[in-house]
Coordinates of C-alpha atoms and ligand atoms in Angstrom, one line a residue:
X29 CA -28.3 12.9 11.8
X30 CA -27.4 11.6 8.4
X31 CA -26.2 7.9 8.7
X32 CA -23.3 6.3 6.6
X33 CA -23.2 2.6 6.3
X34 CA -20.5 1.1 7.9
X35 CA -19.7 -1.1 4.3
X36 CA -19.9 2.6 2.2
X37 CA -16.7 3.0 4.0
X38 CA -15.3 0.2 3.7
X39 CA -16.4 0.3 -0.1
X40 CA -14.1 3.3 -0.7
X41 CA -11.3 2.8 1.5
X42 CA -11.0 -0.5 -0.5
X43 CA -11.1 1.9 -4.0
X44 CA -9.0 4.7 -2.0
X45 CA -6.2 1.8 -1.2
X46 CA -5.8 0.5 -5.4
X47 CA -6.2 4.1 -6.2
X48 CA -3.2 5.4 -4.9
X49 CA -0.3 3.1 -4.9
X50 CA -1.3 3.3 -8.9
X51 CA -1.6 6.6 -9.3
X52 CA -0.3 9.4 -7.9
X53 CA -2.0 12.9 -7.4
X54 CA -2.2 16.0 -10.5
X55 CA 0.0 18.4 -8.2
X56 CA 3.4 15.3 -7.8
X57 CA 3.1 15.2 -11.4
X58 CA 3.9 18.9 -11.7
X59 CA 6.7 19.1 -9.7
X60 CA 8.2 15.4 -11.0
X61 CA 6.8 18.2 -14.5
X62 CA 8.9 21.7 -12.6
X63 CA 11.8 19.4 -11.8
X64 CA 13.2 17.7 -14.6
X65 CA 13.3 21.2 -16.0
X66 CA 15.5 22.5 -13.1
X67 CA 17.5 19.2 -12.6
X68 CA 21.0 20.5 -13.9
X69 CA 22.8 16.7 -13.3
X70 CA 22.1 14.9 -16.6
X71 CA 22.1 11.7 -14.5
X72 CA 19.8 13.0 -12.0
X73 CA 17.8 14.2 -14.7
X74 CA 17.3 10.9 -16.7
X75 CA 16.6 9.5 -13.4
X76 CA 13.6 11.9 -13.0
X77 CA 12.6 10.8 -16.6
X78 CA 13.0 7.1 -15.3
X79 CA 10.3 7.8 -12.2
X80 CA 8.1 9.7 -14.6
X81 CA 8.1 6.9 -16.9
X82 CA 7.6 4.5 -14.1
X83 CA 4.6 6.6 -13.0
X84 CA 3.0 6.3 -16.8
X85 CA 3.6 2.3 -16.9
X86 CA 1.8 2.2 -13.5
X87 CA -0.6 4.0 -13.8
X88 CA -1.3 2.9 -17.8
X89 CA -0.9 -1.8 -16.6
X90 CA -2.1 -1.1 -13.5
X91 CA 1.0 -2.4 -11.9
X92 CA 1.8 -0.3 -8.5
X93 CA 4.1 2.5 -8.6
X94 CA 6.3 0.6 -6.2
X95 CA 6.8 -2.3 -5.0
X96 CA 7.0 -0.9 -1.4
X97 CA 3.0 -0.1 -1.0
X98 CA 2.8 1.1 2.4
X99 CA 1.4 0.9 5.4
X100 CA -2.0 3.0 5.1
X101 CA -2.3 5.7 7.2
X102 CA -5.7 6.8 7.1
X103 CA -7.3 10.4 8.4
X104 CA -10.7 10.4 8.3
X105 CA -12.7 13.8 9.8
X106 CA -16.3 12.7 10.5
X107 CA -18.6 14.9 11.4
X108 CA -20.0 15.2 14.5
X109 CA -23.9 15.3 12.5
X110 CA -22.9 11.7 11.2
X111 CA -24.3 8.3 12.7
X112 CA -22.8 4.7 11.7
X113 CA -24.6 2.4 10.7
X114 CA -23.8 -1.3 10.0
X115 CA -21.2 -2.1 13.4
X116 CA -17.7 -0.7 14.3
X117 CA -16.2 2.1 11.8
X118 CA -12.5 0.8 12.4
X119 CA -13.7 -2.4 11.2
X120 CA -15.4 -1.5 8.3
X121 CA -12.1 0.8 7.4
X122 CA -9.0 -2.1 8.6
X123 CA -11.7 -4.2 5.8
X124 CA -11.7 -2.3 2.6
X125 CA -7.7 -2.1 4.0
X126 CA -8.0 -5.3 3.8
X127 CA -10.6 -6.3 0.7
X128 CA -7.5 -3.5 -1.6
X129 CA -4.3 -5.0 -0.5
X130 CA -5.7 -8.3 -1.0
X131 CA -7.4 -7.1 -3.8
X132 CA -5.5 -5.0 -5.7
X133 CA -2.5 -7.5 -5.3
X134 CA -0.7 -5.0 -3.5
X135 CA 2.3 -6.2 -1.5
X136 CA 1.0 -6.7 2.5
X137 CA 3.7 -5.1 5.0
X138 CA 2.6 -5.4 7.4
X139 CA 4.1 -7.7 10.9
X140 CA 1.0 -8.1 13.5
X141 CA 4.2 -7.7 16.8
X142 CA 6.9 -5.3 16.0
X143 CA 9.4 -8.3 17.6
X144 CA 7.2 -11.6 16.4
X145 CA 7.3 -9.8 12.9
X146 CA 4.3 -12.1 11.8
X147 CA 3.0 -10.8 8.3
X148 CA -0.4 -10.0 9.1
X149 CA -0.6 -11.3 5.1
X150 CA -4.1 -8.3 3.8
X151 CA -2.2 -5.6 5.5
X152 CA -4.0 -4.9 7.8
X153 CA -4.4 -3.2 10.9
X154 CA -4.6 0.2 9.2
X155 CA -3.2 3.9 11.1
X156 CA -5.7 5.8 11.9
X157 CA -6.5 9.1 13.2
X158 CA -9.8 9.7 13.7
X159 CA -11.1 13.8 14.2
X160 CA -14.3 15.0 15.0
X161 CA -15.4 18.5 13.5
X162 CA -18.2 20.0 12.4
X163 CA -20.9 19.4 9.9
X164 CA -22.7 15.4 8.1
X165 CA -19.6 14.6 6.2
X166 CA -16.8 12.1 6.4
X167 CA -13.2 13.3 4.9
X168 CA -11.7 10.5 4.1
X169 CA -7.2 10.5 3.3
X170 CA -6.1 7.6 2.5
X171 CA -1.7 7.3 2.2
X172 CA 0.4 4.7 1.9
X173 CA 3.3 5.2 4.0
X174 CA 6.5 3.4 2.7
X175 CA 9.0 2.9 5.5
X176 CA 12.4 3.5 2.7
X177 CA 11.6 7.2 4.2
X178 CA 9.5 6.5 7.2
X179 CA 12.3 4.5 8.9
X180 CA 14.3 8.0 8.0
X181 CA 11.9 10.4 10.1
X182 CA 12.9 12.5 13.7
X183 CA 11.8 14.3 16.4
X184 CA 13.6 16.9 17.8
X185 CA 13.1 18.2 21.4
X186 CA 13.9 21.8 21.1
X187 CA 15.1 24.2 23.9
X188 CA 12.4 26.8 23.3
X189 CA 15.8 29.8 23.2
X190 CA 16.9 27.2 19.7
X191 CA 13.9 29.4 17.9
X192 CA 13.7 29.6 14.4
X193 CA 17.4 28.6 13.7
X194 CA 17.7 25.4 15.7
X195 CA 14.0 25.0 13.0
X196 CA 16.5 24.8 10.6
X197 CA 19.3 23.2 11.4
X198 CA 16.4 20.2 12.9
X199 CA 14.6 20.1 9.2
X200 CA 18.6 19.8 7.2
X201 CA 19.8 17.2 9.6
X202 CA 16.9 15.0 9.6
X203 CA 17.2 15.5 5.2
X204 CA 20.7 14.8 5.0
X205 CA 20.3 11.8 7.6
X206 CA 17.7 10.6 5.6
X207 CA 20.2 11.1 2.1
X208 CA 19.5 8.3 -0.3
X209 CA 17.9 6.0 1.6
X210 CA 14.3 7.9 1.7
X211 CA 14.4 7.8 -2.3
X212 CA 14.8 11.5 -2.6
X213 CA 13.3 14.1 -4.3
X214 CA 11.5 13.9 -1.1
X215 CA 8.5 15.4 -0.2
X216 CA 9.2 16.5 3.2
X217 CA 6.7 17.4 5.9
X218 CA 7.0 19.4 9.2
X219 CA 5.2 19.9 12.8
X220 CA 6.0 22.3 14.8
X221 CA 4.7 22.9 17.9
X222 CA 2.5 20.6 20.5
X223 CA 3.6 17.9 22.4
X224 CA 5.6 15.1 21.2
X225 CA 3.0 13.5 19.3
X226 CA 0.9 15.9 18.2
X227 CA 4.3 17.6 16.0
X228 CA 4.9 13.3 14.5
X229 CA 0.8 13.7 13.3
X230 CA 1.4 16.7 12.1
X231 CA 4.3 16.1 10.0
X232 CA 2.8 12.9 8.6
X233 CA -0.5 15.5 8.0
X234 CA 1.6 17.6 6.0
X235 CA 3.0 15.3 3.7
X236 CA -0.9 15.1 2.6
X237 CA -1.2 19.1 1.9
X238 CA -1.5 19.6 -2.0
X239 CA 2.3 21.0 -3.1
X240 CA 0.7 24.1 -4.7
X241 CA -0.7 25.4 -1.5
X242 CA 0.9 27.9 0.2
X243 CA 0.6 28.2 4.1
X244 CA -1.7 31.2 4.8
X245 CA 1.1 31.8 8.4
X246 CA 3.4 34.3 7.1
X247 CA 6.8 33.0 8.3
X248 CA 5.7 29.6 8.1
X249 CA 5.2 30.2 3.8
X250 CA 9.6 31.5 3.9
X251 CA 10.7 28.9 6.2
X252 CA 9.2 26.7 3.9
X253 CA 10.6 28.5 1.1
X254 CA 13.9 29.1 2.5
X255 CA 13.8 25.4 3.7
X256 CA 13.1 24.0 0.0
X257 CA 16.1 26.0 -1.4
X258 CA 18.9 25.2 1.5
X259 CA 17.8 21.4 1.4
X260 CA 18.2 21.0 -2.5
X261 CA 21.6 22.8 -2.5
X262 CA 23.0 19.7 -0.2
X263 CA 23.5 18.0 -3.4
X264 CA 21.6 14.4 -2.4
X265 CA 19.9 14.6 -5.8
X266 CA 17.6 12.5 -7.5
X267 CA 17.8 9.1 -6.4
X268 CA 20.7 10.4 -3.7
X269 CA 23.6 10.1 -6.9
X270 CA 24.0 14.2 -7.0
X271 CA 22.1 17.1 -8.5
X272 CA 19.3 20.1 -7.7
X273 CA 16.2 18.1 -6.7
X274 CA 17.0 17.2 -4.0
X275 CA 13.3 17.8 -2.3
X276 CA 10.0 18.6 -4.3
X277 CA 8.4 20.3 -1.8
X278 CA 8.5 21.1 2.9
X279 CA 5.1 21.2 4.2
X280 CA 5.4 23.0 7.8
X281 CA 2.3 22.7 10.3
X282 CA 2.1 24.6 13.7
X283 CA 0.2 24.4 16.9
X284 CA 0.6 25.9 19.9
X285 CA 3.2 25.2 22.4
X286 CA 3.7 23.9 26.0
X287 CA 6.2 27.1 27.9
X288 CA 8.4 25.2 28.8
X289 CA 9.0 23.2 24.9
X290 CA 9.9 23.2 20.7
X291 CA 8.9 20.4 19.8
X292 CA 9.4 19.9 15.8
X293 CA 9.0 16.5 13.9
X294 CA 9.9 15.7 10.0
X295 CA 8.4 13.1 8.3
X296 CA 10.2 12.6 5.1
X297 CA 8.7 11.2 2.3
X298 CA 9.8 9.3 -0.6
X299 CA 9.3 10.6 -4.4
X300 CA 6.0 8.0 -3.8
X301 CA 3.7 10.1 -2.1
X302 CA 0.8 9.2 -2.2
X303 CA -2.1 10.1 -0.7
X304 CA -6.0 9.9 -2.1
X305 CA -9.1 11.8 -1.1
X306 CA -12.8 11.7 -1.0
X307 CA -15.6 13.4 0.5
X308 CA -18.3 11.1 1.2
Ligands
SF4_13 S1 10.3 4.8 0.2 FE1 8.9 5.1 -1.1 S2 10.1 4.6 -3.2 FE2 11.1 4.1 -1.6 S3 10.9 1.9 -1.3 FE3 9.4 2.9 -0.2 S4 8.0 3.8 -0.7 FE4 9.1 2.7 -2.9

C-alpha cells in the first residue's frame, strides 16, 4: 500500500487549474499552426492568427486564455494500492480548485443551485469523475470547461437500425446547430455506446485525448477522419465567420451497449480545449 497525503492532491490541483487556464497543451498549439496553413479564407486566417497571439500573451503575461475560465472537470484514476491520508479526497480536490481559482485570479463561474443561481465565489464544486484502477499511482486530469461550447453539446438516443450513418448525422447535426456559438475552431468529443450517462462521459473524456493520438479501432479511426472532413466542409470557419477550419479534431470513444439502443453523445469544446495531466 502506498500512502498519498490529500494535501498533496490539493497542491497539485491548485497548480493544474492555474496552468490549464494559461497554457494549452503542445498538441493544441501544433493544430493551430497547421490550421493557419490550411485555412483558405483570409478572414479565417486573420482570426486564427489573433487566437494564436492571444495564446502567446496569456502564457507570457499570465492572463487567462479566455474570460470564461470554465467549470473545473476533473478525472481521477486512483490506483487500488493507494491509501489517501489526511481527510476526504473530494474535499481535497475542491480545496485545490478553490485555491487555484482564487489565487490565480480566475473567473468564478459556478452557482450553488441551478435555479437560485448564487455564485459560490470560488468556482467550487468541481465535477469529479473517479475511476479505481490497478497500481499505486494517482492519475489526474484537470479540464476546465467553458460553457459557450458546453451549451451546444448533445445526446442522441439512436435506434440500432440507425447504424453508423445515424451516428454521422448526429455528429453533423450537433456541430451545425452549434455554429459560431461554440467559439470555433472546435474539438469535437464523441461517445458512442454505453448508456445515456456513459456516452456523455466518454464524449467529455475524448476531449482530453492528445489530438495526434490515433484510435486503436480501425472503423473509429476512419470515422474520425471522415467526420473531421465533413465538419470542415460545413464552412462555419474560425470564429464562425466562414472558412475551412471549423474543427481541429474529432475524438471518438466507444463502449459496449444494449441490444435495443445506440446512444451517441457529442461534447463540443471551443478552441480553448484545456487539459492538464499529471501522475503522482
Ligand atoms: S466557449 Fe471557450 S472560447 Fe468561448 S467563451 Fe467559453 S471558454 Fe471562451
